[in-house]
Structures are given as structure tokens and as C-alpha cells.
Short mmCIF file of C-alpha atoms and ligand atoms in Angstrom, two decimals:
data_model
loop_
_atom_site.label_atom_id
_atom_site.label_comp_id
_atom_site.label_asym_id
_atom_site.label_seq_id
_atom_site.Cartn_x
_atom_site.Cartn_y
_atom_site.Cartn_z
CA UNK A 174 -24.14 -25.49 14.31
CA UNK A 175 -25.19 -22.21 13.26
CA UNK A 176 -28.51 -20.43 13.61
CA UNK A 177 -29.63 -20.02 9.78
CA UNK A 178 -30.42 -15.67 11.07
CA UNK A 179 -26.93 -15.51 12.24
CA UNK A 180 -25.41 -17.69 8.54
CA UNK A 181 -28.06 -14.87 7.05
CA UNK A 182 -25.80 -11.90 8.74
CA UNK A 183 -22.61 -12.93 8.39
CA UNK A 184 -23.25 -13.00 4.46
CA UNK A 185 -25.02 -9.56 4.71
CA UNK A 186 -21.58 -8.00 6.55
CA UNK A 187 -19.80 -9.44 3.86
CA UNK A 188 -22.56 -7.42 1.58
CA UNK A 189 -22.39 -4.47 3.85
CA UNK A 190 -17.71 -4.47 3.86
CA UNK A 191 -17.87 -4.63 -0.03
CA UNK A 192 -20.43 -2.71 -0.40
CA UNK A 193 -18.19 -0.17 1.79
CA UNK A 194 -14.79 -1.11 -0.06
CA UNK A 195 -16.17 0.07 -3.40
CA UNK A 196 -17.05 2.94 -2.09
CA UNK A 197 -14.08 4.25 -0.68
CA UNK A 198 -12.07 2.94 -4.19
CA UNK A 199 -14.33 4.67 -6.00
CA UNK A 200 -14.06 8.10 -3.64
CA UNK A 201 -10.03 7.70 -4.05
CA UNK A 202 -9.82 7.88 -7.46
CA UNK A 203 -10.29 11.31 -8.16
CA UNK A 204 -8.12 11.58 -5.37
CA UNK A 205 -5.38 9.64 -7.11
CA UNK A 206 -5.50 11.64 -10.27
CA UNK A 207 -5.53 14.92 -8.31
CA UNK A 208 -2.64 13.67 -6.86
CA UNK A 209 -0.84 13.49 -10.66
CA UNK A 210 -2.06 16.47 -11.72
CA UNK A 211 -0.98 18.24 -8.48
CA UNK A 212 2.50 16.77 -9.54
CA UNK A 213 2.21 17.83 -13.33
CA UNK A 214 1.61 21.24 -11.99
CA UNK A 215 4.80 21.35 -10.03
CA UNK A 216 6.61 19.98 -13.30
CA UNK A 217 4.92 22.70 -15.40
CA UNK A 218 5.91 25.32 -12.99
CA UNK A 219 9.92 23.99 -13.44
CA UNK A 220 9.33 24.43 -17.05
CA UNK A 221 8.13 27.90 -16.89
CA UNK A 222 11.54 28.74 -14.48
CA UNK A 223 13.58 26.92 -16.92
CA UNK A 224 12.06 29.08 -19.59
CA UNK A 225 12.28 32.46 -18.14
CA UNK A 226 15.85 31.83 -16.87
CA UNK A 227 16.55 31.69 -20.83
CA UNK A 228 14.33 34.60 -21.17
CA UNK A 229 16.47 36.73 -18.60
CA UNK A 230 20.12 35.45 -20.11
CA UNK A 231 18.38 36.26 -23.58
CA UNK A 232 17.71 40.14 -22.36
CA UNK A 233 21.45 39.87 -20.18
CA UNK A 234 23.17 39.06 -23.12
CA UNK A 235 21.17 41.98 -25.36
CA UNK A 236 21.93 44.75 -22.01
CA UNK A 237 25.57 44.05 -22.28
CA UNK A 238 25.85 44.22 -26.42
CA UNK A 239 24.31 47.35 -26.01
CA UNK A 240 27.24 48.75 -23.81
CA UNK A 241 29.48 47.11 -25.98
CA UNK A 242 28.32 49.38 -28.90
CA UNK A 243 27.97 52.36 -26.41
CA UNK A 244 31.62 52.50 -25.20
CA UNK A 245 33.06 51.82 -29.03
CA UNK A 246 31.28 54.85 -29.85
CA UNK A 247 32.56 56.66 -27.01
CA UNK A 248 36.02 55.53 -27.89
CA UNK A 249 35.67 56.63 -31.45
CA UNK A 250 34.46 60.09 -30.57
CA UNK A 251 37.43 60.57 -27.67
CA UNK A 252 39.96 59.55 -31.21
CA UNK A 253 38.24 62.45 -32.95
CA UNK A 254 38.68 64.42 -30.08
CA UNK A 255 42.21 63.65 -29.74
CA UNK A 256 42.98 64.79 -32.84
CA UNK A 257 42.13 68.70 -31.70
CA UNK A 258 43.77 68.75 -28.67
CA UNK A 259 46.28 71.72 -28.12
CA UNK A 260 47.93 70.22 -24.93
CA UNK A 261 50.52 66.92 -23.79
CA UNK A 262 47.68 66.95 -20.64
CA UNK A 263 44.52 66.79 -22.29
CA UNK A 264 46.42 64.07 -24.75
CA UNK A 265 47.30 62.11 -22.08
CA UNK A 266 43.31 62.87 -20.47
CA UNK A 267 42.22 61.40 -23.50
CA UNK A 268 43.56 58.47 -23.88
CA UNK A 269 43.16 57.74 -20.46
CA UNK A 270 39.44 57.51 -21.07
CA UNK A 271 39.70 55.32 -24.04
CA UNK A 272 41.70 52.49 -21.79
CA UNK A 273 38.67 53.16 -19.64
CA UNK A 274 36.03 52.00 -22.06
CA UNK A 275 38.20 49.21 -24.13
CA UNK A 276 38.71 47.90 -19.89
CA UNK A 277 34.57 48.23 -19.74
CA UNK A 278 34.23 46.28 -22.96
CA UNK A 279 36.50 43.59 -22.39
CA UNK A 280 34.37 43.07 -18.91
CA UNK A 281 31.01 42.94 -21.07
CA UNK A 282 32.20 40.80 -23.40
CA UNK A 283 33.16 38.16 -20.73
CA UNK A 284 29.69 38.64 -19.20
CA UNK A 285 28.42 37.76 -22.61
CA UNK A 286 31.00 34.51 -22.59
CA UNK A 287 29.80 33.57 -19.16
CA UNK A 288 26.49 33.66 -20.62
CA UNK A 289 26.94 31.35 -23.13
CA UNK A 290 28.58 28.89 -21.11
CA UNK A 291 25.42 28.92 -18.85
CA UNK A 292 23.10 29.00 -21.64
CA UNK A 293 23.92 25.50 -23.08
CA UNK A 294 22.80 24.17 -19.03
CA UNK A 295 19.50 26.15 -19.16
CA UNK A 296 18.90 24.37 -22.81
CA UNK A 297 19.10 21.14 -21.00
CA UNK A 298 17.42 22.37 -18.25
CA UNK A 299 14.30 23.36 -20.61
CA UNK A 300 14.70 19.81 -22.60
CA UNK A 301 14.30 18.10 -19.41
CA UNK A 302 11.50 19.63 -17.88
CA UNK A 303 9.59 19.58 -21.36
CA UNK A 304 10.01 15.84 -21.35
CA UNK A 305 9.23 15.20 -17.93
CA UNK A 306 5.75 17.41 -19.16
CA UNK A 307 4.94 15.27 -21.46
CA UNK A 308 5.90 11.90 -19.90
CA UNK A 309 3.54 13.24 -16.99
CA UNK A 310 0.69 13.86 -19.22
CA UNK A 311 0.50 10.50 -21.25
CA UNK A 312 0.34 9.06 -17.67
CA UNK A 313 -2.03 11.47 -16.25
CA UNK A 314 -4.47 10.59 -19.56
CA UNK A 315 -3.74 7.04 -19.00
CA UNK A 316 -4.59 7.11 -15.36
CA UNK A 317 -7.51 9.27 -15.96
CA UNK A 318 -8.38 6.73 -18.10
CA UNK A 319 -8.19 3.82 -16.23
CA UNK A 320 -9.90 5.79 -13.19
CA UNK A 321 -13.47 6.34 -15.67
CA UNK A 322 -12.87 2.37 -16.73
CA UNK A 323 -12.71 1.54 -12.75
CA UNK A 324 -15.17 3.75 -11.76
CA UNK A 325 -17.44 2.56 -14.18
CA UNK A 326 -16.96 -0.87 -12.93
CA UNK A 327 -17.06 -0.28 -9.52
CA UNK A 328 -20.29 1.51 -9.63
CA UNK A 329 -22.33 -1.31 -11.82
CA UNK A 330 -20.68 -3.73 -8.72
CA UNK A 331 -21.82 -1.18 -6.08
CA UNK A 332 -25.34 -1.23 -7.88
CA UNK A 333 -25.48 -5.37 -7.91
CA UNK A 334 -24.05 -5.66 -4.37
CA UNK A 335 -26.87 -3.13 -2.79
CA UNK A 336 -29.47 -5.03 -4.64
CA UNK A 337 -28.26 -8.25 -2.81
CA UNK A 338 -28.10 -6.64 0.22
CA UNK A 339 -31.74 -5.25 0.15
CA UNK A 340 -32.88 -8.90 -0.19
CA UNK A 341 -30.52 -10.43 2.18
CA UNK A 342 -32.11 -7.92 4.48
CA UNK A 343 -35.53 -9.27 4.24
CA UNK A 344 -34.33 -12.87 5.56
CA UNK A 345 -32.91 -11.50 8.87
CA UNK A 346 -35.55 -11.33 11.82
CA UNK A 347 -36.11 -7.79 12.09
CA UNK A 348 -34.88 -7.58 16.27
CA UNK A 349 -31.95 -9.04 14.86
CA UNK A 350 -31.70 -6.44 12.32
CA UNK A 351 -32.03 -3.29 14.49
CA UNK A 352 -29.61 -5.10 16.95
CA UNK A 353 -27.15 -5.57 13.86
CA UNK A 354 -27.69 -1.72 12.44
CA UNK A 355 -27.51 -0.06 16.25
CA UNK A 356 -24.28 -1.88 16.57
CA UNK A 357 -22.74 -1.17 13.66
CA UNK A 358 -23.71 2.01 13.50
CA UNK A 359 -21.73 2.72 16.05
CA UNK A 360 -18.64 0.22 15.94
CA UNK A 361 -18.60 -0.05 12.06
CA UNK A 362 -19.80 -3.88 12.28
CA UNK A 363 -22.30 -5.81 13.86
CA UNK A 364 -21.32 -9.25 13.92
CA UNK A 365 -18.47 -10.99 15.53
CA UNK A 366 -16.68 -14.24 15.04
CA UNK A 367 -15.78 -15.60 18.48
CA UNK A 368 -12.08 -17.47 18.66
CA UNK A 369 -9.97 -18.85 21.51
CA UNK A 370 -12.67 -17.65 23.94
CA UNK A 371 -12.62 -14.25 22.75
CA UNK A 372 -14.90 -11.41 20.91
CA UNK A 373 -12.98 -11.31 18.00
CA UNK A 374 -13.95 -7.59 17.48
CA UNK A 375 -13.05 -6.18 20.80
CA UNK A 376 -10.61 -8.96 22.38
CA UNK A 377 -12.82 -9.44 25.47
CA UNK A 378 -12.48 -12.89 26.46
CA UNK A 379 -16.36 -14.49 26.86
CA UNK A 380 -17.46 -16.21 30.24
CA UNK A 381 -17.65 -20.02 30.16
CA UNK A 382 -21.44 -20.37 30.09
CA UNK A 383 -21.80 -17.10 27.40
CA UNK A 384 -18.78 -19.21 24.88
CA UNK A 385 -20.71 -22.57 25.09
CA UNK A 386 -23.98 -20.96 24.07
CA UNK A 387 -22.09 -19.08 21.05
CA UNK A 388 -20.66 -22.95 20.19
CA UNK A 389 -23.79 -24.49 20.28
CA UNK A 390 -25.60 -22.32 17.64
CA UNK A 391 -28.93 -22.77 19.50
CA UNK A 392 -30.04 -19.10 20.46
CA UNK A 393 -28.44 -15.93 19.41
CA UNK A 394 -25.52 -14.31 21.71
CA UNK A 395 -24.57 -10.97 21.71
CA UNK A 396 -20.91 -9.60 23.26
CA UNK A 397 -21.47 -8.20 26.63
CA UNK A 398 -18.57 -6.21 26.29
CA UNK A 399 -19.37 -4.63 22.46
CA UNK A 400 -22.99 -5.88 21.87
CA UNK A 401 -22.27 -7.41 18.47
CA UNK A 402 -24.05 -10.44 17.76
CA UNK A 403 -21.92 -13.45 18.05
CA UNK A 404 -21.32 -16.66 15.97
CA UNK A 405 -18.80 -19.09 16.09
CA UNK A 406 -16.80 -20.80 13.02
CA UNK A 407 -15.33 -24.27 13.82
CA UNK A 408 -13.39 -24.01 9.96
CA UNK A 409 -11.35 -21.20 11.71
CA UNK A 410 -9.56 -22.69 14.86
CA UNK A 411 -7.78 -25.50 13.18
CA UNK A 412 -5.53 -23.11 11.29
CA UNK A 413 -5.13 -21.15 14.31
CA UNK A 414 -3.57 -23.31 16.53
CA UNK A 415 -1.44 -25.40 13.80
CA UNK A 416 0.13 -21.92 12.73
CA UNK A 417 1.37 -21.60 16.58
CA UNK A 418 3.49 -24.32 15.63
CA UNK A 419 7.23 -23.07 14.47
CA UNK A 420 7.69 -23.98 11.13
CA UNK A 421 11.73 -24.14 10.81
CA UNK A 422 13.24 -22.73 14.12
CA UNK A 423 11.69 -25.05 17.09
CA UNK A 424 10.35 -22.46 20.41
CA UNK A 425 11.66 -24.01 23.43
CA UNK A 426 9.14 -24.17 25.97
CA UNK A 427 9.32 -22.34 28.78
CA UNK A 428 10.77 -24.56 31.80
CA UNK A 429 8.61 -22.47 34.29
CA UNK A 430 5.47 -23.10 32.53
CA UNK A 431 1.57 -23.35 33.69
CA UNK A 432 0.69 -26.08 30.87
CA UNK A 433 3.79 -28.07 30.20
CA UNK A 434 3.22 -31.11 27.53
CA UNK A 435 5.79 -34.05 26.81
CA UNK A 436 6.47 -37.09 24.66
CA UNK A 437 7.58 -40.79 26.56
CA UNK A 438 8.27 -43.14 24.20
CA UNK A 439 6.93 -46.21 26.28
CA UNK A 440 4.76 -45.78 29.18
CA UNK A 441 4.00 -49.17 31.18
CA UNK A 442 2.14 -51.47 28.59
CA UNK A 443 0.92 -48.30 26.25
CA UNK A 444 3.79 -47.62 24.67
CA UNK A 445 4.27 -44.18 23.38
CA UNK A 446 1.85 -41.32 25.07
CA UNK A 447 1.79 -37.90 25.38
CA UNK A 448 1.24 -36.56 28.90
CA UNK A 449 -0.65 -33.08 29.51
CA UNK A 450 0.65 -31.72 33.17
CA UNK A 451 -1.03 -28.50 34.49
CA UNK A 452 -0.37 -26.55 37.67
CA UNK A 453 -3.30 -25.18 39.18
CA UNK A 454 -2.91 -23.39 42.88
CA UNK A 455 -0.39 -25.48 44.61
CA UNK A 456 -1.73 -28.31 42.85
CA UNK A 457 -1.25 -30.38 39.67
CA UNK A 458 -3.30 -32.56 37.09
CA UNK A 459 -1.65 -35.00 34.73
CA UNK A 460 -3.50 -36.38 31.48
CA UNK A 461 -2.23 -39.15 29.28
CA UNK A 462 -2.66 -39.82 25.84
CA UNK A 463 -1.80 -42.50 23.44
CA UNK A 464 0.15 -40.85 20.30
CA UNK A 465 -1.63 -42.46 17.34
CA UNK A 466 -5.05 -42.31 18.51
CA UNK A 467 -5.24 -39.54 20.87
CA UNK A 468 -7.20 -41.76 23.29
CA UNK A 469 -7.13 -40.84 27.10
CA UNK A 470 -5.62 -43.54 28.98
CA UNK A 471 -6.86 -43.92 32.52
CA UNK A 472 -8.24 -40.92 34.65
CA UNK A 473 -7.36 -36.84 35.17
CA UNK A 474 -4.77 -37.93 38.23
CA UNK A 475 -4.90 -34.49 40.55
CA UNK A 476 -1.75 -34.66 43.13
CA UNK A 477 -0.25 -31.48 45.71
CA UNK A 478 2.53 -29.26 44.22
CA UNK A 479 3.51 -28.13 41.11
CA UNK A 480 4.01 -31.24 38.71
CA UNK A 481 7.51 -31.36 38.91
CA UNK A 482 6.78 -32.40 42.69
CA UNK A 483 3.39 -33.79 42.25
CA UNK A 484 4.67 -36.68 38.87
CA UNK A 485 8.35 -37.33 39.85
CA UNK A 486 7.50 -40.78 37.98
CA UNK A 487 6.91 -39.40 34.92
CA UNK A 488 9.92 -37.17 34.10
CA UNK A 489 12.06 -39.49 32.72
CA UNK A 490 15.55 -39.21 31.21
CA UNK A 491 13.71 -40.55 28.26
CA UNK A 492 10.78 -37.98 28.21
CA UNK A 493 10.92 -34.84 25.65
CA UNK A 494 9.54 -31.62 26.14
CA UNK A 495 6.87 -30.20 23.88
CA UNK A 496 5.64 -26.99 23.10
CA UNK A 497 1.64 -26.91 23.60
CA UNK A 498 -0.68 -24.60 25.80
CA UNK A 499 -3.96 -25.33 25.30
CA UNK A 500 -6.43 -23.65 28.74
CA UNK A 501 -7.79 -27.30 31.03
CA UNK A 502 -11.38 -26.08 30.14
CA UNK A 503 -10.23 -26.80 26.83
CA UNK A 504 -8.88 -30.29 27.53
CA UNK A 505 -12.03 -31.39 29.62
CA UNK A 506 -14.30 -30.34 26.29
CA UNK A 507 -11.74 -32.93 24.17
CA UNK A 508 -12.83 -35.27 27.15
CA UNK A 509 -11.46 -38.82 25.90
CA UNK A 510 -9.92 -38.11 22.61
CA UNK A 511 -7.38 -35.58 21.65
CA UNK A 512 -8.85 -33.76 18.56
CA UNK A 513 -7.08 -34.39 15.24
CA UNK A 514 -5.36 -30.99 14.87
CA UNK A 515 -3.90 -31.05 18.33
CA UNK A 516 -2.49 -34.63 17.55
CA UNK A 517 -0.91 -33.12 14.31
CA UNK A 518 0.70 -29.89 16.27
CA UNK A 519 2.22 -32.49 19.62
CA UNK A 520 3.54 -34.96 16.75
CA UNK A 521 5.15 -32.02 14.52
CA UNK A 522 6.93 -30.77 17.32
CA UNK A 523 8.00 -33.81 18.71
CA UNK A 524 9.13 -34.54 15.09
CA UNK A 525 11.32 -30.77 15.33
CA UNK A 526 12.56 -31.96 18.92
CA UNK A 527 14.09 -35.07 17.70
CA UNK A 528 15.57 -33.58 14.52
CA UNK A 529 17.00 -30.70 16.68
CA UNK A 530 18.25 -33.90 19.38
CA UNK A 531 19.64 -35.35 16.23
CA UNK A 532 21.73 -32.39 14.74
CA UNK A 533 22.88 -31.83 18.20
CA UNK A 534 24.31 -35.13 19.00
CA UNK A 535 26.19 -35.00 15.23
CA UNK A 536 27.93 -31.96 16.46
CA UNK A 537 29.05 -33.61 19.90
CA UNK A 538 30.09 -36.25 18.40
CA UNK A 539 32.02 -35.37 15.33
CA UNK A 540 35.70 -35.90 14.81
CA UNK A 541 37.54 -33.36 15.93
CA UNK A 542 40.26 -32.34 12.75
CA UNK A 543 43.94 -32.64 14.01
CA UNK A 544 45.57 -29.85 14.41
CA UNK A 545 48.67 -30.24 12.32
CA UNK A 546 47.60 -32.22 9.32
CA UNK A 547 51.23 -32.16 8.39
CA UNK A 548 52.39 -34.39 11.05
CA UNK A 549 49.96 -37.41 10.57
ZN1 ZN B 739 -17.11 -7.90 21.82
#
């Protein structure tokens, strides 16, 4: 039961979150390709260092030729020099100042060798860089491109989606409408779906009287705690509580436990039940159920003490544990019949409990090897 106003809004949030999703995609596209170009700049920059670093070996390399020629000239004019020379001192003077400069050149040329060594890195250097460059820029056009293409598309969806909104807008009473826009105005939606008791939106668990109206789909309810306008989807708790329900590993229920749930495999004349114990301030109720129907047998039995006290009777060696926690409020709405999807979570586990049993009792009871195979 839904009110058709509320079935109206829920389809015009769904309106009003694409509506907002294709507007953020299309503001983060440009963001996206800013982001690659911000990238190809850094590349570009590498390039330009690679480059110069070249550059400045390039003018090295010329500085120390330079001296090269320099100090040969020097060296030939101290030989002319030499050959003038009237004493053994200013000989000897001489030719001290040509080992000078032949010393100097030998030290430029192995500057120059140094260079060259270093200049076949800074090639690869350059090569690298260039073809990161132009890697990065087929991507950057092909993102660019792909950005218009989305863009494009996003925009004719925007354009559809705001036309269906406009007219969904007309069906909704127009309180309801304000109440919807004030609310979401504020807390980004105005609708909530309401599940396991609670505002979905803001996790405030609903009183009693305020979750039955919501179920009933007679009147509209809004959160007290958020003000969003609640509805209530009875598609959406199946699923919730069968995914409680381990899939491999089995939980273990807790032994000190509020809600404790178990599995007898004959019970008087009924045969197999399921029993639902719950401790309530000092005192305990017990349900029963039979397994393949989920009918309640007999009454809600009430009895002093927790229900280890209180149903003695009941916990016998024969009786297996189950994992299952569902609030009494919740029981006395199933009233005679366990619903179908609690059936299928108490008989899964109980199926897990006895394959666990199973794989235990193999273990106990395997052979154990003998220790010196030799010997038998
Ligand atoms: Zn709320």
C-alpha cells in the first residue's frame, strides 16, 4: 500500500538524483581534462630541461675547445720564444710554462670526454620526454574528445530528464511539494524509505504508532526526527534480512542472547518446530512453530526468569541453536504464521548447523594414522 502522491515522489527523487548526477559528470569533465593537460605541462616542462641540459653541454664543450686552441697558441709562441733566449734560467722558465699549458689542455680535453659520455644520457633523456609528449597528447585529444561526445550526451539527457520532472511535478499535491522542496533543500532529499523501524535517511528509529501508519500507506508521514516524507517498500526487507544470513562461514549465536531461536526435531505430536524464546525483564516468552508451514502451534507461553530458567523442558540434548533476532513487536505482527523469508533464513541456518555438526563429528571420529607405518 502506497499513497499514489508519495509513488508520484519517489519517481520525481529519482528525477531530481539523475537529474543531479549528470550534472556533476558533466561539471567534472573539464575537470578531468585539466587534470591531463596539467600533467602534459609538467611533461613539456621535462622536455624543455632535457633540452637545455644539451644546450649547456653544447656551449661546455665549445668553452673548453676554445682553451684548447688558446693554450696551443700560447705554447707555440713560448717555442718561438725559446729560441731567443740568452740564459740556462729563462730556458728552463720557458719550458716550464709550456708543461703548464700541455697540463691545462690535457684537463680540457677530459672535460670535453666527460662530456660526451654524458651527452649520449641527455639524448635519451630528450627521446624520452619527446615521446612521453606525444603519447600525452594523442590521449589528451582523445579524452578531449570523448569529454565533447559525453557532454553532448549528457546534456540532451539533462534536457529530457528536467522535462519529466516539470510534469512529474504537476501530479504531486502542492503541500506535499513545498514539504518535499523545504526538506530537501536543506538535507539534499526529501523522501525517505523507512526499513527495520528506521528513517532510512537519518537512522532514527520511528515510534510504534508513527511505523504502522508509514506501513499502511493510508495518510502521508513525515520523519519527526528529519521531516522527510516517509514511505515504506515491502520489495526491500526480504533481501535485507536473508543477506544477515552467513553465506559460507556459519555466526554462532551468542549464548547470552536477548532473542535466542532453535530447531527440535520432534516436539510432542508436531514433529519438527522451531521455538522463538525472548527474555524480557526477568521474564521470558516462548513461541513455537512448525518448520514446513511456519504455523504457530499453541499460545505465546510467558514464564519468570530468563528462558534458560523459565523452558528447562525445551532445551534438549537434541535441540540446535539458530542464529535469528528478529524485535517481539515484530513476531506479534507475523501473529500465526511465520512469513516465508524468515522460514527460508531459520531453515538455511539450521541446514549450515547440521553440515558444520556433520564435518565435526568426521573429524572426531576419523582413524587416527599409526605412528610407525613400518611396523604394521
Ligand atoms: Zn528521518
Amino acid at each position: 500500500m502506497m499513497l499514489p502522491d508519495v509513488q508520484n515522489l519517489i519517481e520525481l527523487q529519482q528525477a531530481d538524483r539523475e537529474i543531479l548526477r549528470l550534472k556533476e559528470e558533466i561539471a567534472a569533465l573539464p575537470k578531468r581534462v585539466a587534470a591531463i593537460e596539467e600533467k602534459l605541462a609538467g611533461t613539456k616542462a621535462i622536455l624543455e630541461n632535457a633540452k637545455s641540459a644539451v644546450k649547456a653541454d653544447e656551449a661546455a664543450r665549445r668553452r673548453y675547445e676554445t682553451a684548447i686552441q688558446d693554450l696551443q697558441q700560447k705554447i707555440s709562441k713560448y717555442r718561438d720564444q725559446s729560441l731567443d733566449v740568452k740564459t740556462n734560467d729563462q730556458y728552463k722558465a720557458l719550458l716550464h710554462e709550456i708543461q703548464f699549458a700541455e697540463q691545462d689542455i690535457r684537463a680540457n680535453e677530459d672535460k670535453i670526454l666527460e662530456l660526451m659520455v654524458n651527452a649520449e644520457v641527455r639524448e635519451k633523456n630528450v627521446k624520452a620526454a619527446e615521446a612521453e609528449l606525444k603519447a600525452e597528447m594523442a590521449e589528451i585529444e582523445k579524452e578531449k574528445a570523448d569529454a565533447r561526445q559525453r557532454t553532448a550526451e549528457d546534456e540532451k539527457q539533462l534536457a529530457e530528464w528536467n522535462g519529466k520532472r516539470d510534469k512529474m511535478r504537476t501530479g504531486v499535491d502542492a503541500d506535499l511539494l513545498r514539504q518535499y522542496d523545504r526538506v530537501a533543500k536543506y538535507r539534499g532529499t526529501g523522501l525517505s524509505e523507512v526499513r527495520d523501524h528506521k528513517c532510512m535517511a537519518c537512522q532514527v528509529m520511528l515510534r510504534p504508532q508513527t511505523y504502522n501508519e508509514v506501513r499502511s500507506g493510508t495518510q502521508v508521514v513525515v520523519c519527526d526526527s528529519c521531516q522527510r516524507i516517509l514511505y515504506y517498500d515491502s520489495s526491500h526487507d526480504a533481501p535485507v534480512e536473508a543477506a544477515t544470513v552467513p553465506r559460507r562461514r556459519r555466526a554462532h549465536p551468542k549464548f547470552e542472547s536477548s532473542h535466542a531461536w532453535y530447531y527440535r526435531p520432534s516436539y510432542s505430536a508436531f514433529g519438527e518446530v522451531f521455538l522463538a524464546f525472548i527474555n524480557d525483564h526477568g521474564q521470558s516468552s516462548r513461541r513455537v512453530y512448525d518448520t514446513s508451514t511456519g504455523r504457530k502451534i499453541g499460545d505465546t507461553l510467558v514464564r519468570e526468569g530468563e528462558y534458560r530458567l523459565g523452558f528447562p523442558e525445551d532445551l534438549t540434548d537434541d535441540a540446535i541453536r539458530l542464529n535469528g533476532s528478529w524485535p517481539e513487536t515484530e513476531l506479534d505482527e507475523w501473529g500465526a504464521e511465520l512469513p516465508m523469508v524468515v522460514l527460508d533464513v531459520l531453515q538455511r541456518d539450521l541446514d549450515l548447523a547440521r553440515a558444520e555438526a556433520g564435518a565435526r563429528h568426521r573429524r572426531e571420529t576419523e582413524p587416527v594414522p599409526s605412528e610407525h607405518p613400518a611396523a604394521s
